[in-house]
Tab-separated table of N, CA and C in Angstrom:
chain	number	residue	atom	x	y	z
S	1	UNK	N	6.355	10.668	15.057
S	1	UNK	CA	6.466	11.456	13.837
S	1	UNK	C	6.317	10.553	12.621
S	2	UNK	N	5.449	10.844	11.877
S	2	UNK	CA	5.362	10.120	10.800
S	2	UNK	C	6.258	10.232	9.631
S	3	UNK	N	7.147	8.879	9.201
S	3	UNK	CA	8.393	9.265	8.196
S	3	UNK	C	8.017	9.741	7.048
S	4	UNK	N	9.196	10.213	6.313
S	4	UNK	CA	8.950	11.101	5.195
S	4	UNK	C	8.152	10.110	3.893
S	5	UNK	N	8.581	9.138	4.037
S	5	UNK	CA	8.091	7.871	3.099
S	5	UNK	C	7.134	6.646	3.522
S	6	UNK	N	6.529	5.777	2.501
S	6	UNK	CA	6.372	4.719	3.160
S	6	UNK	C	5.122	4.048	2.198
S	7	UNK	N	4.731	3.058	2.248
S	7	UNK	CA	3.806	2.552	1.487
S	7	UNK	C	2.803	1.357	2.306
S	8	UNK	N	1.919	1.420	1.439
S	8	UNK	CA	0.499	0.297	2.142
S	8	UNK	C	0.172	-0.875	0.851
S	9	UNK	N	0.065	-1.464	1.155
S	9	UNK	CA	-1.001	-2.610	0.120
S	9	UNK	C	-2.384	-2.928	0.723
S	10	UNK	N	-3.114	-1.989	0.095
S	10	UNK	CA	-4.695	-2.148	1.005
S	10	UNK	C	-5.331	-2.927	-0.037
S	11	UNK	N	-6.162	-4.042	1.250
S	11	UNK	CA	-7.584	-4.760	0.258
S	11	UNK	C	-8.797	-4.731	0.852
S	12	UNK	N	-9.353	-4.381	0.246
S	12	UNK	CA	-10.975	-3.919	0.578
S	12	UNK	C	-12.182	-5.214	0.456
S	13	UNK	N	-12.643	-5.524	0.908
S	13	UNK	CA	-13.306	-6.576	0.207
S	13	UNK	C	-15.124	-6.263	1.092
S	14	UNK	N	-16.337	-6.738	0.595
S	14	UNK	CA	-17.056	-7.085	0.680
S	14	UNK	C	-17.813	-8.462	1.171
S	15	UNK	N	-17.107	-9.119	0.828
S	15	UNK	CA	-16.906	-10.534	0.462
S	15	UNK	C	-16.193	-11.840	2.149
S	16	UNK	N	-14.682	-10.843	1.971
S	16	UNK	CA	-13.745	-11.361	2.065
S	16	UNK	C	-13.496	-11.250	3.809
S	17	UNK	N	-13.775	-11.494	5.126
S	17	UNK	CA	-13.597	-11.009	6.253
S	17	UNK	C	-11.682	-10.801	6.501
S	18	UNK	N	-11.127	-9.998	7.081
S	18	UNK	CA	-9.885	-9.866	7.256
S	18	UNK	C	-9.054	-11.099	7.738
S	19	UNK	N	-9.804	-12.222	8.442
S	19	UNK	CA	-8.711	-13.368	8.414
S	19	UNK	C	-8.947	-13.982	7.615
S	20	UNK	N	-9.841	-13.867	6.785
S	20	UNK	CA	-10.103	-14.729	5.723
S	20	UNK	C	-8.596	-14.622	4.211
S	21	UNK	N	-8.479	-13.218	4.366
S	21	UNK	CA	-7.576	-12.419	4.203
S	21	UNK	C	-5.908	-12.773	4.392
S	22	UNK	N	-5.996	-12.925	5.649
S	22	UNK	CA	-4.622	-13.323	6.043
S	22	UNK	C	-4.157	-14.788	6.595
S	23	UNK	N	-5.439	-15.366	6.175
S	23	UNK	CA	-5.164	-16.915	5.701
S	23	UNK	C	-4.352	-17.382	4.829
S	24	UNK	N	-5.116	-16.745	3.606
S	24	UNK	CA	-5.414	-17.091	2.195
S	24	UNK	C	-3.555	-16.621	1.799
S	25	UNK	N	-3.775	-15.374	2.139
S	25	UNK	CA	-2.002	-14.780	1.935
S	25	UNK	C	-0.925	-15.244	2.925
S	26	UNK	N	-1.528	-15.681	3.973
S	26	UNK	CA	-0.167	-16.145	4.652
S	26	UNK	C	1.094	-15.576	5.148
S	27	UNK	N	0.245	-14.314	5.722
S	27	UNK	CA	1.188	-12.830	6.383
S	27	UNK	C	0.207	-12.087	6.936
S	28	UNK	N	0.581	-11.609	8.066
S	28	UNK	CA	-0.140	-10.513	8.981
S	28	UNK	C	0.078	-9.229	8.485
S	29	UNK	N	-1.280	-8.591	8.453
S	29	UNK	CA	-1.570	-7.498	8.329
S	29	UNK	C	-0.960	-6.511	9.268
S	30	UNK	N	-0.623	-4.807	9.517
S	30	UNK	CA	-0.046	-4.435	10.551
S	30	UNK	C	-1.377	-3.751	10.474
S	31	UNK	N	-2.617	-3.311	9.815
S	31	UNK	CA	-3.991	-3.051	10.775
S	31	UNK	C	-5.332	-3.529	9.805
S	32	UNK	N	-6.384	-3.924	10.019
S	32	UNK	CA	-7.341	-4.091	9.643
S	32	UNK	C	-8.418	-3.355	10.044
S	33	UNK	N	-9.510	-3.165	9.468
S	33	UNK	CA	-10.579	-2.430	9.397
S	33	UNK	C	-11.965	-2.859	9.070
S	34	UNK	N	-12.949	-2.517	9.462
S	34	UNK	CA	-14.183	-2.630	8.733
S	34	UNK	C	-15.411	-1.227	9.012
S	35	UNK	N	-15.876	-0.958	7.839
S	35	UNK	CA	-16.530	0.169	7.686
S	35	UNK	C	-17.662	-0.088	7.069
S	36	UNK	N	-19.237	-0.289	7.892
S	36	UNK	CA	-20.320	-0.444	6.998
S	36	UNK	C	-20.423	-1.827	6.500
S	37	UNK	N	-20.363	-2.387	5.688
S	37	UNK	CA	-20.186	-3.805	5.312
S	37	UNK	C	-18.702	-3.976	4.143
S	38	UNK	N	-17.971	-3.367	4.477
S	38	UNK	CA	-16.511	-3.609	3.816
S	38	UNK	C	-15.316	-3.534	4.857
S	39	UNK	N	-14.761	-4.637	4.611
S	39	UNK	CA	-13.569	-5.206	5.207
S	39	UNK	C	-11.989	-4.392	4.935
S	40	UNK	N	-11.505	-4.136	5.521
S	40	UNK	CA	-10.102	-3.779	4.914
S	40	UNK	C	-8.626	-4.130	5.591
S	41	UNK	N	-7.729	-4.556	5.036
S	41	UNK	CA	-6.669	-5.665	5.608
S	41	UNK	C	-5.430	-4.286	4.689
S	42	UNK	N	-4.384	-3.941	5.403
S	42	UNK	CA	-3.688	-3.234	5.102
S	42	UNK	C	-2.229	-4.173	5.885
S	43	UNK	N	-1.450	-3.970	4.647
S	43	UNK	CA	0.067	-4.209	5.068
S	43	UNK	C	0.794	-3.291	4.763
S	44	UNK	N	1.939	-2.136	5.678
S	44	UNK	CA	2.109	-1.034	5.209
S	44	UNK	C	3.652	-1.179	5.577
S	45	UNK	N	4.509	-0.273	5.072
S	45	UNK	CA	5.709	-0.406	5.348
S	45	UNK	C	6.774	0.608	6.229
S	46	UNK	N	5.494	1.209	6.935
S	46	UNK	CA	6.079	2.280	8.150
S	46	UNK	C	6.504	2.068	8.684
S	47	UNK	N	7.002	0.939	9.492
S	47	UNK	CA	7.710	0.164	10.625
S	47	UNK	C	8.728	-0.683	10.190
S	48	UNK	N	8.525	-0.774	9.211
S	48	UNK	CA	9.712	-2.077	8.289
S	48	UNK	C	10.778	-1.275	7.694
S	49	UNK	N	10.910	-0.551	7.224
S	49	UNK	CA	11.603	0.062	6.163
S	49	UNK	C	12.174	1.519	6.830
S	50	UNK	N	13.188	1.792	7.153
S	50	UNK	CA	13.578	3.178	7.068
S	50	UNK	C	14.424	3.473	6.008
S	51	UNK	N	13.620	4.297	5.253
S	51	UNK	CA	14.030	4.862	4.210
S	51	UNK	C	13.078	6.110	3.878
S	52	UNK	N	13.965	7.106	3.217
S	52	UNK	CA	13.058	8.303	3.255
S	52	UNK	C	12.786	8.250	1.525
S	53	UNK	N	13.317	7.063	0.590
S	53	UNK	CA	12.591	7.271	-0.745
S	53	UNK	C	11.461	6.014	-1.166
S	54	UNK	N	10.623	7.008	-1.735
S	54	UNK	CA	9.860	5.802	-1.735
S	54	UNK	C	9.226	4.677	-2.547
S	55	UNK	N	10.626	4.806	-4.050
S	55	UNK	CA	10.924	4.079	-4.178
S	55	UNK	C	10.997	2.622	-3.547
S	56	UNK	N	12.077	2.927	-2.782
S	56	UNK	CA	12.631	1.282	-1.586
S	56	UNK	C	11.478	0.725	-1.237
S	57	UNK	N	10.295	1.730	-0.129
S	57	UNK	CA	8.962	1.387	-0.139
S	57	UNK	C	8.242	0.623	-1.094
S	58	UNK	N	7.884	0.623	-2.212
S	58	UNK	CA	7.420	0.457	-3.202
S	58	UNK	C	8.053	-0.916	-3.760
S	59	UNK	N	9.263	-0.772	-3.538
S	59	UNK	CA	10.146	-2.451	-3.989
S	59	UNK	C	10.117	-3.443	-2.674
S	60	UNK	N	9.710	-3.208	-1.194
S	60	UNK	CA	9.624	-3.765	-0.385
S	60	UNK	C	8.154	-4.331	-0.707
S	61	UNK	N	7.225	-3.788	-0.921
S	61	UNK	CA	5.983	-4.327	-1.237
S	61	UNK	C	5.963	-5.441	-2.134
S	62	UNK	N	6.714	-5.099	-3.522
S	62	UNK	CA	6.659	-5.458	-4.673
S	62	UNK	C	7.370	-7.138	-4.065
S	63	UNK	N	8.729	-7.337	-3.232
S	63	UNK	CA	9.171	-7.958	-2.435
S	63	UNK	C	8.341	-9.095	-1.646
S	64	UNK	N	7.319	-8.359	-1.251
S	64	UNK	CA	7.105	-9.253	-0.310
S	64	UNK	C	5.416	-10.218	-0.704
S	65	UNK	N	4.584	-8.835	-1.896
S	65	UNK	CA	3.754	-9.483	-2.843
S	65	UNK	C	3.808	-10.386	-3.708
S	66	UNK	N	5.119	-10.062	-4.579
S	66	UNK	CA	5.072	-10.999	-5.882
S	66	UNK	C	4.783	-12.667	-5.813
S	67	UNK	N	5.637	-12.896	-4.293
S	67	UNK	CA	5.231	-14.133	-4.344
S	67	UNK	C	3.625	-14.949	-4.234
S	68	UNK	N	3.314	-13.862	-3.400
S	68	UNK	CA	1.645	-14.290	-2.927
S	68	UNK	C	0.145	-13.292	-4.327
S	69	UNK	N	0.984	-13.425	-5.345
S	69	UNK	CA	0.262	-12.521	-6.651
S	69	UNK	C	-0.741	-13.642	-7.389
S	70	UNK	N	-0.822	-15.240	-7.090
S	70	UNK	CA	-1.535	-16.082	-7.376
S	70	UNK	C	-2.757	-15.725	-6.373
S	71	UNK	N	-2.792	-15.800	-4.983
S	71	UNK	CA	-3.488	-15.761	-4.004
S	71	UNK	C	-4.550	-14.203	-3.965
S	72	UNK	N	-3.667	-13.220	-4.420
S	72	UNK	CA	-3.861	-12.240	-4.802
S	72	UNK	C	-4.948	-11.624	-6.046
S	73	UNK	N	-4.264	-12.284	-6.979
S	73	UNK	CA	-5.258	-12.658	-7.834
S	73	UNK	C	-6.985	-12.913	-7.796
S	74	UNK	N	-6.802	-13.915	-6.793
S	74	UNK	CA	-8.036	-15.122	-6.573
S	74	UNK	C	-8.601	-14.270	-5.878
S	75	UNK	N	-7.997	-12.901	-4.859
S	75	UNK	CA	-8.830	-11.959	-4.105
S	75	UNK	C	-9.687	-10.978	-5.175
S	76	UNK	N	-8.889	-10.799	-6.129
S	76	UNK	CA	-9.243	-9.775	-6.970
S	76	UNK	C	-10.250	-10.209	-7.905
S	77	UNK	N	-10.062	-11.670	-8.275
S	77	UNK	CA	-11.210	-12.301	-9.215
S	77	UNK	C	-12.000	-12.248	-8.488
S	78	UNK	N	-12.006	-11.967	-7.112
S	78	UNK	CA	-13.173	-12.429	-6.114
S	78	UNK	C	-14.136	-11.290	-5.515
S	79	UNK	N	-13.811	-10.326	-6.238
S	79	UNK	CA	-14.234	-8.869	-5.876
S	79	UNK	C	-13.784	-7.901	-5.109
S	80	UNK	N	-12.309	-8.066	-5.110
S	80	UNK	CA	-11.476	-7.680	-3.727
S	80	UNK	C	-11.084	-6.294	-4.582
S	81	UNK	N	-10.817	-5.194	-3.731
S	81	UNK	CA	-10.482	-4.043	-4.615
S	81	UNK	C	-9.291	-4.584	-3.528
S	82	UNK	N	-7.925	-4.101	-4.880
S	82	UNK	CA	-6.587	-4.047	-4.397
S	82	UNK	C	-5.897	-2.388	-5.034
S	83	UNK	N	-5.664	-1.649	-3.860
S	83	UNK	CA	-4.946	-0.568	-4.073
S	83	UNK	C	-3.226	-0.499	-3.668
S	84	UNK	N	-1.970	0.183	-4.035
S	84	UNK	CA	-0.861	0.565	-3.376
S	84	UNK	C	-1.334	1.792	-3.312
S	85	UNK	N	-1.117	1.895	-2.004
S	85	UNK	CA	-0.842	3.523	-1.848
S	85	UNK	C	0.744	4.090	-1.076
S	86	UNK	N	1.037	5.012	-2.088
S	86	UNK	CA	2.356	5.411	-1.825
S	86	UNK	C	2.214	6.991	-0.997
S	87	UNK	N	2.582	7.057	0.014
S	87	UNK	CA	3.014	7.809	0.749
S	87	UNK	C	4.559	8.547	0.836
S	88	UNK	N	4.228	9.994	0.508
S	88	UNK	CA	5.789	10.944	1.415
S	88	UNK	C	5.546	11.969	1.287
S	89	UNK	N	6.210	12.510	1.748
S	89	UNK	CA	6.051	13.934	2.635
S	89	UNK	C	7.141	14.803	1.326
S	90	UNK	N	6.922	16.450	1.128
S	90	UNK	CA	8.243	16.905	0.026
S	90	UNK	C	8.809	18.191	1.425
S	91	UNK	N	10.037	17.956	1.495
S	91	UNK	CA	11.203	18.850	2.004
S	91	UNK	C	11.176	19.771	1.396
S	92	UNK	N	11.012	19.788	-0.128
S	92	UNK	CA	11.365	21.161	-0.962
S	92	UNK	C	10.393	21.075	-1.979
S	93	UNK	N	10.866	22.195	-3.011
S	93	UNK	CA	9.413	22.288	-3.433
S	93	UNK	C	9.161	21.358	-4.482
S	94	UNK	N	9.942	20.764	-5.064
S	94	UNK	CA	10.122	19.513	-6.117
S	94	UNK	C	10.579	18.716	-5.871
S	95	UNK	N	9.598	16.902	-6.163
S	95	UNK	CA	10.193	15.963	-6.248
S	95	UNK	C	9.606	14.864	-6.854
S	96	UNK	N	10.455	13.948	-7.688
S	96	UNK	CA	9.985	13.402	-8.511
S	96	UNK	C	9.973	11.984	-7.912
S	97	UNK	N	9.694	10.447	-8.446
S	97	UNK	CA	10.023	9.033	-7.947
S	97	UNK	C	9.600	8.708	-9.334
S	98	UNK	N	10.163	7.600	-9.258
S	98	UNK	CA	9.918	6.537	-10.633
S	98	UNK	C	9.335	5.184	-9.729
S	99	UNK	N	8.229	4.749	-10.708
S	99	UNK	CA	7.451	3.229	-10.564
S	99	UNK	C	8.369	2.889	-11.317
S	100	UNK	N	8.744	1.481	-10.898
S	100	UNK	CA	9.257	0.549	-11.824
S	100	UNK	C	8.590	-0.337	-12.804
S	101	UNK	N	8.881	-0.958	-14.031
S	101	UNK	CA	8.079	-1.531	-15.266
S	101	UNK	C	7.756	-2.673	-14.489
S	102	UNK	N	8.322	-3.733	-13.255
S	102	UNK	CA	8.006	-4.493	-12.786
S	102	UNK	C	6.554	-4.356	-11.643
S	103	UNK	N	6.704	-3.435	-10.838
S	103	UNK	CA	5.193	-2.738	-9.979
S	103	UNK	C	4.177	-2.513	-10.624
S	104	UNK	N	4.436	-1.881	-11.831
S	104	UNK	CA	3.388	-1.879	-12.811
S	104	UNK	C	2.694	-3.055	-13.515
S	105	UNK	N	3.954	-3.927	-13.921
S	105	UNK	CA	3.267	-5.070	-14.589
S	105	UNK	C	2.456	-5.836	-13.322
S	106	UNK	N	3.274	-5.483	-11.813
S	106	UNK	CA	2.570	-6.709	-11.063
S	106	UNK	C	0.780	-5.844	-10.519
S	107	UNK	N	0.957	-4.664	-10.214
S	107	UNK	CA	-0.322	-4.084	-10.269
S	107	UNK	C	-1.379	-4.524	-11.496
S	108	UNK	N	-0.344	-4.112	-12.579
S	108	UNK	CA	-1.974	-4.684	-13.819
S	108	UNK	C	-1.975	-6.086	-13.747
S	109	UNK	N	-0.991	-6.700	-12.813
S	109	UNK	CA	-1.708	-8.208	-13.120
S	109	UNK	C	-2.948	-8.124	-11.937
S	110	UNK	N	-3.140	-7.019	-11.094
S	110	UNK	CA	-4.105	-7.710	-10.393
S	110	UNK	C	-4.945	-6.783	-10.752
S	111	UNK	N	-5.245	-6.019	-11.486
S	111	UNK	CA	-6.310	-4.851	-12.160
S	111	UNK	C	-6.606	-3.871	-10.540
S	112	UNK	N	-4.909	-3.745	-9.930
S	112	UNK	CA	-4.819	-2.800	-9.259
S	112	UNK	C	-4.267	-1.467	-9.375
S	113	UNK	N	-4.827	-0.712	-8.044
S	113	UNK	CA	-4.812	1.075	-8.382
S	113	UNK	C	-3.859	1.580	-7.676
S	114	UNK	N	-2.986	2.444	-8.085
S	114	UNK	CA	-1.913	3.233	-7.530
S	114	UNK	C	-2.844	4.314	-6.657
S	115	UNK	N	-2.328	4.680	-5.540
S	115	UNK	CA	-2.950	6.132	-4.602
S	115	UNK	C	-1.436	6.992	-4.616
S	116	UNK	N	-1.359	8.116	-4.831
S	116	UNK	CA	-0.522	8.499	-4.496
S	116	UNK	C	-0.995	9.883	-3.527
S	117	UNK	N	-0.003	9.559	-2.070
S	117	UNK	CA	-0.537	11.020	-1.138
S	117	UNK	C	0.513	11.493	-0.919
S	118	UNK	N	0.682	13.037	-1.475
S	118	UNK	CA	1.969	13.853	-1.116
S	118	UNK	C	1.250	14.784	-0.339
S	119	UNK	N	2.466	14.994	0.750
S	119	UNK	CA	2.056	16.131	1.403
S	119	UNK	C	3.622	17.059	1.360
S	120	UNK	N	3.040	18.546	2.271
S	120	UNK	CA	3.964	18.820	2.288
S	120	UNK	C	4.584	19.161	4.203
S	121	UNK	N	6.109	18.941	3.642
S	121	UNK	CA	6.764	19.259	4.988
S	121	UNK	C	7.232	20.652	5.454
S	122	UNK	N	6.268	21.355	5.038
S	122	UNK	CA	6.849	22.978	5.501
S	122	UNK	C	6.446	23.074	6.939
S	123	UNK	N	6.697	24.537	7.096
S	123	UNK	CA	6.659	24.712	8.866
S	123	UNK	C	5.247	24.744	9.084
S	124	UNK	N	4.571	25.727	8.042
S	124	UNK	CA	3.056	25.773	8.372
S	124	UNK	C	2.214	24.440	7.945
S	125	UNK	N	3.046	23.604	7.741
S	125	UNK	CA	2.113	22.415	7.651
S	125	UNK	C	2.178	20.601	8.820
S	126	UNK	N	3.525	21.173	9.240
S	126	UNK	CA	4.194	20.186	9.870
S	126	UNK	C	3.083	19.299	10.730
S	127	UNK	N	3.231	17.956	10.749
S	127	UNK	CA	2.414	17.450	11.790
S	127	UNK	C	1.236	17.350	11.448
S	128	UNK	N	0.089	17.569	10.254
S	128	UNK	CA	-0.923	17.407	9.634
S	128	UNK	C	-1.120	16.675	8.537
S	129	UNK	N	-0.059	16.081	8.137
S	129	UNK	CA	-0.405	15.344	6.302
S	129	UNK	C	-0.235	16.238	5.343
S	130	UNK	N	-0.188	17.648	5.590
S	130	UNK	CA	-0.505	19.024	4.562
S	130	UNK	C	-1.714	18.748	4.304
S	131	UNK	N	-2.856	18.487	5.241
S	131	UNK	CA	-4.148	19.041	5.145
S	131	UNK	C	-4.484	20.731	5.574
């Protein structure tokens, strides 16, 4: 079952092959990809973190990036698209989260993009993403 929360730090690169990737940063990816001639190295926090806000998600990233935001950088000067994507699911019919002024500043330091995917957790949607 996929938890109600959770977050990714995806990098895309052209350039960049996925160990090239997890050299350079000095942490394993939990999946990598390649599609066509683009690379993609994802560190996500589905397995690490139980927590259903995703907030915590979002500060576990922030956690475990900030330090490697030089290295990071050098991906991004380098043509690397860097996205967070925040993931959760809504129980009810409203719900709000706050980014913190720190995620933000560390995203615009890397002229990275927020994703945000809500789905919903109703009965007729259960088990699909709310596709």
């Amino acid at each position: 079952m996929t938890p109600n929360a959770y977050a990714t730090l995806a990098i895309y690169s052209k350039h960049f092959k996925s160990d090239e990737v997890t050299a350079l940063l000095e942490i394993s990816p939990t999946r990598v990809g390649e599609k066509g001639r683009v690379f993609s190295w994802l560190l996500s926090t589905i397995e690490v973190l139980q927590s259903n806000r995703i907030e915590d998600h979002a500060s576990e990233i922030l956690k475990i990036f900030d330090p490697r935001r030089e290295s990071l950088r050098k991906l991004a000067l380098e043509g690397c698209e860097i996205r967070l994507w925040l993931y959760f699911g809504l129980d009810q019919p409203n719900r709000a989260f706050v980014v913190s002024p720190e995620l933000i500043e560390f995203l615009g330091s890397l002229q990275a993009d927020i994703c945000i995917d809500v789905w919903s957790r109703g009965e007729e949607n259960k088990g699909d993403g709310g596709n």
